[in-house]
CSV table of C-alpha atoms and ligand atoms in Angstrom, one decimal:
chain,number,residue,atom,x,y,z
A,1,MET,CA,-79.7,82.3,-52.8
A,2,ARG,CA,-77.2,83.3,-55.0
A,3,LEU,CA,-74.2,85.4,-53.5
A,4,LEU,CA,-70.8,87.2,-55.0
A,5,LEU,CA,-68.2,87.2,-52.6
A,6,VAL,CA,-65.3,89.6,-53.5
A,7,GLU,CA,-62.3,88.4,-50.7
A,8,ASP,CA,-58.6,88.0,-52.0
A,9,GLU,CA,-57.7,85.8,-48.9
A,10,ASN,CA,-58.2,82.2,-49.5
A,11,GLU,CA,-58.8,81.0,-46.3
A,12,MET,CA,-61.3,83.8,-44.9
A,13,ALA,CA,-63.0,82.8,-49.1
A,14,ALA,CA,-63.1,79.0,-48.6
A,15,ALA,CA,-64.3,79.4,-44.8
A,16,LEU,CA,-67.4,81.5,-45.6
A,17,SER,CA,-67.8,79.7,-48.9
A,18,GLU,CA,-68.5,75.9,-46.8
A,19,ALA,CA,-70.1,77.9,-44.0
A,20,LEU,CA,-72.7,79.7,-46.1
A,21,LEU,CA,-73.1,76.7,-48.1
A,22,LYS,CA,-74.8,75.0,-45.3
A,23,PHE,CA,-77.6,77.7,-45.3
A,24,ASP,CA,-77.8,76.9,-49.0
A,25,VAL,CA,-76.5,80.3,-50.3
A,26,VAL,CA,-74.3,79.6,-53.6
A,27,VAL,CA,-71.1,81.2,-53.3
A,28,ASP,CA,-69.1,82.8,-56.3
A,29,ARG,CA,-65.8,84.1,-55.4
A,30,VAL,CA,-63.5,86.4,-57.1
A,31,PHE,CA,-60.4,87.5,-55.8
A,32,SER,CA,-60.0,91.4,-57.5
A,33,LEU,CA,-61.5,94.1,-58.4
A,34,ASP,CA,-61.2,93.4,-62.0
A,35,LEU,CA,-62.9,89.5,-61.5
A,36,ALA,CA,-65.6,91.6,-59.4
A,37,ARG,CA,-66.4,94.4,-62.5
A,38,GLU,CA,-66.9,91.4,-64.7
A,39,ALA,CA,-68.7,89.0,-62.4
A,40,VAL,CA,-71.5,92.1,-61.7
A,41,ALA,CA,-72.0,92.6,-65.6
A,42,ASP,CA,-74.2,89.4,-65.4
A,43,PRO,CA,-76.8,90.8,-62.7
A,44,VAL,CA,-77.6,86.9,-61.5
A,45,HIS,CA,-76.0,87.5,-57.7
A,46,ASP,CA,-79.1,88.4,-54.8
A,47,ALA,CA,-76.5,90.0,-52.7
A,48,ILE,CA,-72.6,90.7,-52.8
A,49,ILE,CA,-70.1,90.7,-49.9
A,50,LEU,CA,-67.2,93.0,-50.9
A,51,ASP,CA,-63.8,93.3,-48.8
A,52,ARG,CA,-62.1,96.2,-49.5
A,53,GLN,CA,-58.2,95.1,-49.3
A,54,LEU,CA,-58.1,93.7,-53.0
A,55,PRO,CA,-54.9,93.5,-54.7
A,56,ASP,CA,-55.7,95.6,-57.2
A,57,GLY,CA,-57.4,98.4,-54.8
A,58,ASP,CA,-59.7,99.6,-52.3
A,59,GLY,CA,-63.2,97.5,-52.9
A,60,LEU,CA,-65.4,100.6,-52.6
A,61,SER,CA,-64.1,101.3,-56.2
A,62,LEU,CA,-66.8,99.0,-57.1
A,63,LEU,CA,-69.4,101.0,-55.8
A,64,PRO,CA,-70.3,103.9,-57.7
A,65,HIS,CA,-69.8,101.3,-60.9
A,66,LEU,CA,-72.5,98.5,-59.8
A,67,ARG,CA,-74.9,102.1,-58.8
A,68,ALA,CA,-74.2,103.4,-62.0
A,69,SER,CA,-74.7,100.2,-64.3
A,70,GLN,CA,-77.8,98.3,-62.7
A,71,SER,CA,-79.6,97.1,-59.8
A,72,GLY,CA,-79.9,98.2,-56.1
A,73,VAL,CA,-78.6,94.7,-55.5
A,74,PRO,CA,-77.3,95.0,-51.8
A,75,VAL,CA,-73.7,95.1,-51.1
A,76,ILE,CA,-72.2,94.2,-47.6
A,77,VAL,CA,-68.3,95.6,-46.9
A,78,LEU,CA,-66.1,93.8,-45.2
A,79,THR,CA,-62.8,95.3,-43.5
A,80,ALA,CA,-59.9,95.3,-41.0
A,81,ARG,CA,-60.2,98.5,-40.7
A,82,GLY,CA,-63.1,99.4,-38.5
A,83,ASP,CA,-63.1,103.4,-37.3
A,84,VAL,CA,-66.3,105.3,-38.1
A,85,ASN,CA,-64.9,107.6,-40.6
A,86,ASP,CA,-64.4,103.8,-42.9
A,87,ARG,CA,-68.0,103.3,-42.2
A,88,VAL,CA,-69.1,106.1,-43.2
A,89,MET,CA,-66.8,105.8,-46.6
A,90,GLY,CA,-68.2,103.0,-47.0
A,91,LEU,CA,-71.8,103.8,-46.7
A,92,ASP,CA,-71.5,107.0,-48.4
A,93,ALA,CA,-70.3,105.3,-51.4
A,94,GLY,CA,-73.5,102.9,-51.3
A,95,ALA,CA,-72.8,100.2,-49.6
A,96,ASP,CA,-75.7,98.7,-47.7
A,97,ASP,CA,-74.1,97.8,-44.8
A,98,TYR,CA,-70.6,97.0,-43.1
A,99,LEU,CA,-68.7,94.7,-41.3
A,100,SER,CA,-65.5,94.7,-39.7
A,101,LYS,CA,-63.0,91.7,-39.5
A,102,PRO,CA,-63.1,89.4,-37.8
A,103,PHE,CA,-66.5,88.9,-37.7
A,104,ALA,CA,-69.2,85.9,-36.6
A,105,LEU,CA,-70.8,84.2,-39.1
A,106,GLU,CA,-73.9,84.4,-37.4
A,107,GLU,CA,-73.6,88.0,-37.7
A,108,LEU,CA,-73.1,88.3,-41.3
A,109,LEU,CA,-76.4,86.0,-41.7
A,110,ALA,CA,-78.1,88.2,-39.5
A,111,ARG,CA,-77.1,91.1,-41.5
A,112,LEU,CA,-77.8,89.0,-44.8
A,113,ARG,CA,-81.1,88.8,-43.8
A,114,ALA,CA,-81.7,92.5,-42.8
A,115,VAL,CA,-80.3,93.9,-46.5
A,116,LEU,CA,-82.2,91.4,-48.4
A,117,ARG,CA,-85.7,92.1,-46.9
A,118,ARG,CA,-84.8,96.0,-48.0
A,119,PRO,CA,-86.0,96.8,-51.0
A,120,PRO,CA,-83.3,97.6,-53.2
A,121,ALA,CA,-82.9,101.7,-53.4
A,122,MET,CA,-82.6,102.0,-56.9
A,123,ALA,CA,-85.6,99.7,-58.1
A,124,PRO,CA,-88.0,101.6,-59.3
A,125,ALA,CA,-91.8,101.5,-58.2
A,126,VAL,CA,-93.1,100.9,-61.9
A,127,ALA,CA,-92.1,99.0,-65.1
A,128,ARG,CA,-92.9,99.8,-68.5
A,129,VAL,CA,-92.9,97.1,-71.0
A,130,GLY,CA,-94.6,97.6,-74.3
A,131,GLN,CA,-98.2,98.7,-73.2
A,132,LEU,CA,-98.0,96.8,-69.9
A,133,VAL,CA,-97.5,98.4,-66.7
A,134,PHE,CA,-96.7,96.7,-63.6
A,135,ASN,CA,-96.7,98.5,-60.6
A,136,PHE,CA,-94.5,97.2,-57.4
A,137,GLY,CA,-95.7,99.1,-55.0
A,138,ASN,CA,-99.7,97.7,-55.0
A,139,ARG,CA,-99.1,95.2,-57.7
A,140,GLU,CA,-101.2,96.5,-60.3
A,141,VAL,CA,-101.1,95.4,-63.9
A,142,SER,CA,-102.7,97.6,-66.6
A,143,VAL,CA,-102.6,98.0,-70.3
A,144,GLY,CA,-103.4,102.1,-70.7
A,145,GLY,CA,-104.9,102.6,-67.6
A,146,GLN,CA,-107.3,99.6,-67.9
A,147,PRO,CA,-106.4,97.1,-64.9
A,148,ILE,CA,-105.5,93.2,-65.7
A,149,GLU,CA,-107.0,90.5,-63.6
A,150,LEU,CA,-104.5,88.1,-62.9
A,151,ARG,CA,-104.5,84.8,-60.8
A,152,ARG,CA,-101.7,84.8,-57.8
A,153,ARG,CA,-99.6,82.5,-59.4
A,154,GLU,CA,-99.4,84.5,-62.4
A,155,LEU,CA,-99.1,87.7,-61.1
A,156,LEU,CA,-96.0,86.4,-59.2
A,157,VAL,CA,-94.6,85.0,-62.4
A,158,LEU,CA,-95.2,88.5,-64.4
A,159,GLU,CA,-93.8,90.2,-61.7
A,160,THR,CA,-90.6,88.1,-61.8
A,161,LEU,CA,-90.0,88.4,-65.7
A,162,MET,CA,-90.9,91.9,-65.3
A,163,ARG,CA,-88.3,92.9,-62.9
A,164,ARG,CA,-86.0,91.2,-65.4
A,165,HIS,CA,-87.5,92.2,-68.8
A,166,GLY,CA,-85.4,91.8,-71.6
A,167,ARG,CA,-83.2,89.2,-69.8
A,168,THR,CA,-83.9,85.0,-69.8
A,169,VAL,CA,-85.1,84.0,-66.5
A,170,LEU,CA,-84.4,80.8,-64.9
A,171,ARG,CA,-87.1,78.4,-65.0
A,172,SER,CA,-85.8,77.3,-61.1
A,173,ALA,CA,-86.4,81.4,-60.6
A,174,LEU,CA,-89.5,81.0,-61.9
A,175,GLU,CA,-90.5,78.5,-59.8
A,176,GLU,CA,-88.7,79.6,-56.6
A,177,ALA,CA,-91.5,82.9,-57.2
A,178,VAL,CA,-94.0,81.5,-57.3
A,179,TYR,CA,-94.1,78.2,-55.1
A,180,SER,CA,-92.7,78.1,-51.3
A,181,PHE,CA,-90.7,74.6,-50.2
A,182,ASP,CA,-93.9,73.2,-49.1
A,183,ASP,CA,-95.7,73.5,-52.6
A,184,GLU,CA,-95.6,70.1,-54.8
A,185,ILE,CA,-94.8,70.8,-58.0
A,186,GLN,CA,-96.2,69.8,-61.0
A,187,SER,CA,-93.9,69.5,-63.9
A,188,ASN,CA,-95.6,71.5,-66.2
A,189,ALA,CA,-97.4,73.9,-63.8
A,190,LEU,CA,-95.4,76.5,-64.8
A,191,ASP,CA,-96.2,76.4,-68.2
A,192,SER,CA,-99.7,77.0,-67.8
A,193,HIS,CA,-99.5,79.6,-65.8
A,194,ILE,CA,-97.3,81.5,-68.5
A,195,SER,CA,-100.1,80.0,-71.4
A,196,ARG,CA,-102.8,81.4,-69.2
A,197,LEU,CA,-101.0,84.8,-68.8
A,198,ARG,CA,-100.0,84.9,-72.5
A,199,ARG,CA,-103.8,85.0,-73.4
A,200,LYS,CA,-104.7,87.9,-71.0
A,201,LEU,CA,-101.7,89.8,-71.9
A,202,ASP,CA,-103.2,89.4,-75.8
A,203,THR,CA,-106.4,89.8,-75.1
A,204,HIS,CA,-105.8,93.1,-73.6
A,205,GLN,CA,-103.5,94.1,-76.1
A,206,ALA,CA,-100.1,94.6,-73.7
A,207,ALA,CA,-97.8,94.5,-76.8
A,208,VAL,CA,-95.5,92.1,-75.2
A,209,GLU,CA,-94.2,88.6,-75.7
A,210,ILE,CA,-93.0,85.6,-73.6
A,211,HIS,CA,-90.2,83.7,-75.3
A,212,ASN,CA,-89.9,79.9,-73.8
A,213,ILE,CA,-86.2,79.6,-74.3
A,214,ARG,CA,-85.9,75.7,-74.1
A,215,GLY,CA,-84.6,74.2,-71.5
A,216,VAL,CA,-83.7,77.2,-69.6
A,217,GLY,CA,-86.3,79.6,-68.9
A,218,TYR,CA,-88.5,82.3,-70.1
A,219,LEU,CA,-88.0,86.2,-71.2
A,220,LEU,CA,-90.5,88.9,-71.5
A,221,LYS,CA,-89.9,92.0,-73.6
A,222,ALA,CA,-91.6,94.0,-75.9
A,223,VAL,CA,-93.3,93.4,-79.4
A,224,GLU,CA,-91.2,94.8,-81.9
B,301,CA,CA1,-58.3,91.6,-48.6
């Protein structure tokens, strides 16, 4: 998991990053609103922890920008102010949760787990690329109303590519989506899922291409 931490207090940020690393959470840290806006332009984070009192303004002002531009990436707002009005303001602005400083790391971790379980509010229920329709609700894949039968791992690979269509998805992210920690991964297993997937999509004239970005990952887009 990769987190964006927007926090200007060095001590606090360093302690949090170090603590989160123990839970295999990779933390990218920025210390101003300006840098936060830059960081969210590239939607690589699974969650954002956002301080309110930043040197160039109120952290909450990132939220409308974030919600308009992309994703339902979950945001937990941190603040020294903990009164009810502040919390309501934060949640109304689009935060998923709110945590008053000082807080116990365990509480932050519990809240992170909770927001990550929630389906992103803005995520569409259905993605369409080319002629291909992926229904995230019932995980049905179809072209022109005709369902396509996929094996479980092909389905998981396709789901991950469809959620981020038009962007390169890292090999590691695809492998994470398909295999649990306990699975043994053959080095070319992902490539064989992809090639079977390509064949099935071609057969059904889905009008999508899965590009191999050498050494990086795969990208799904409509055939032009
Ligand atoms: Ca601060």
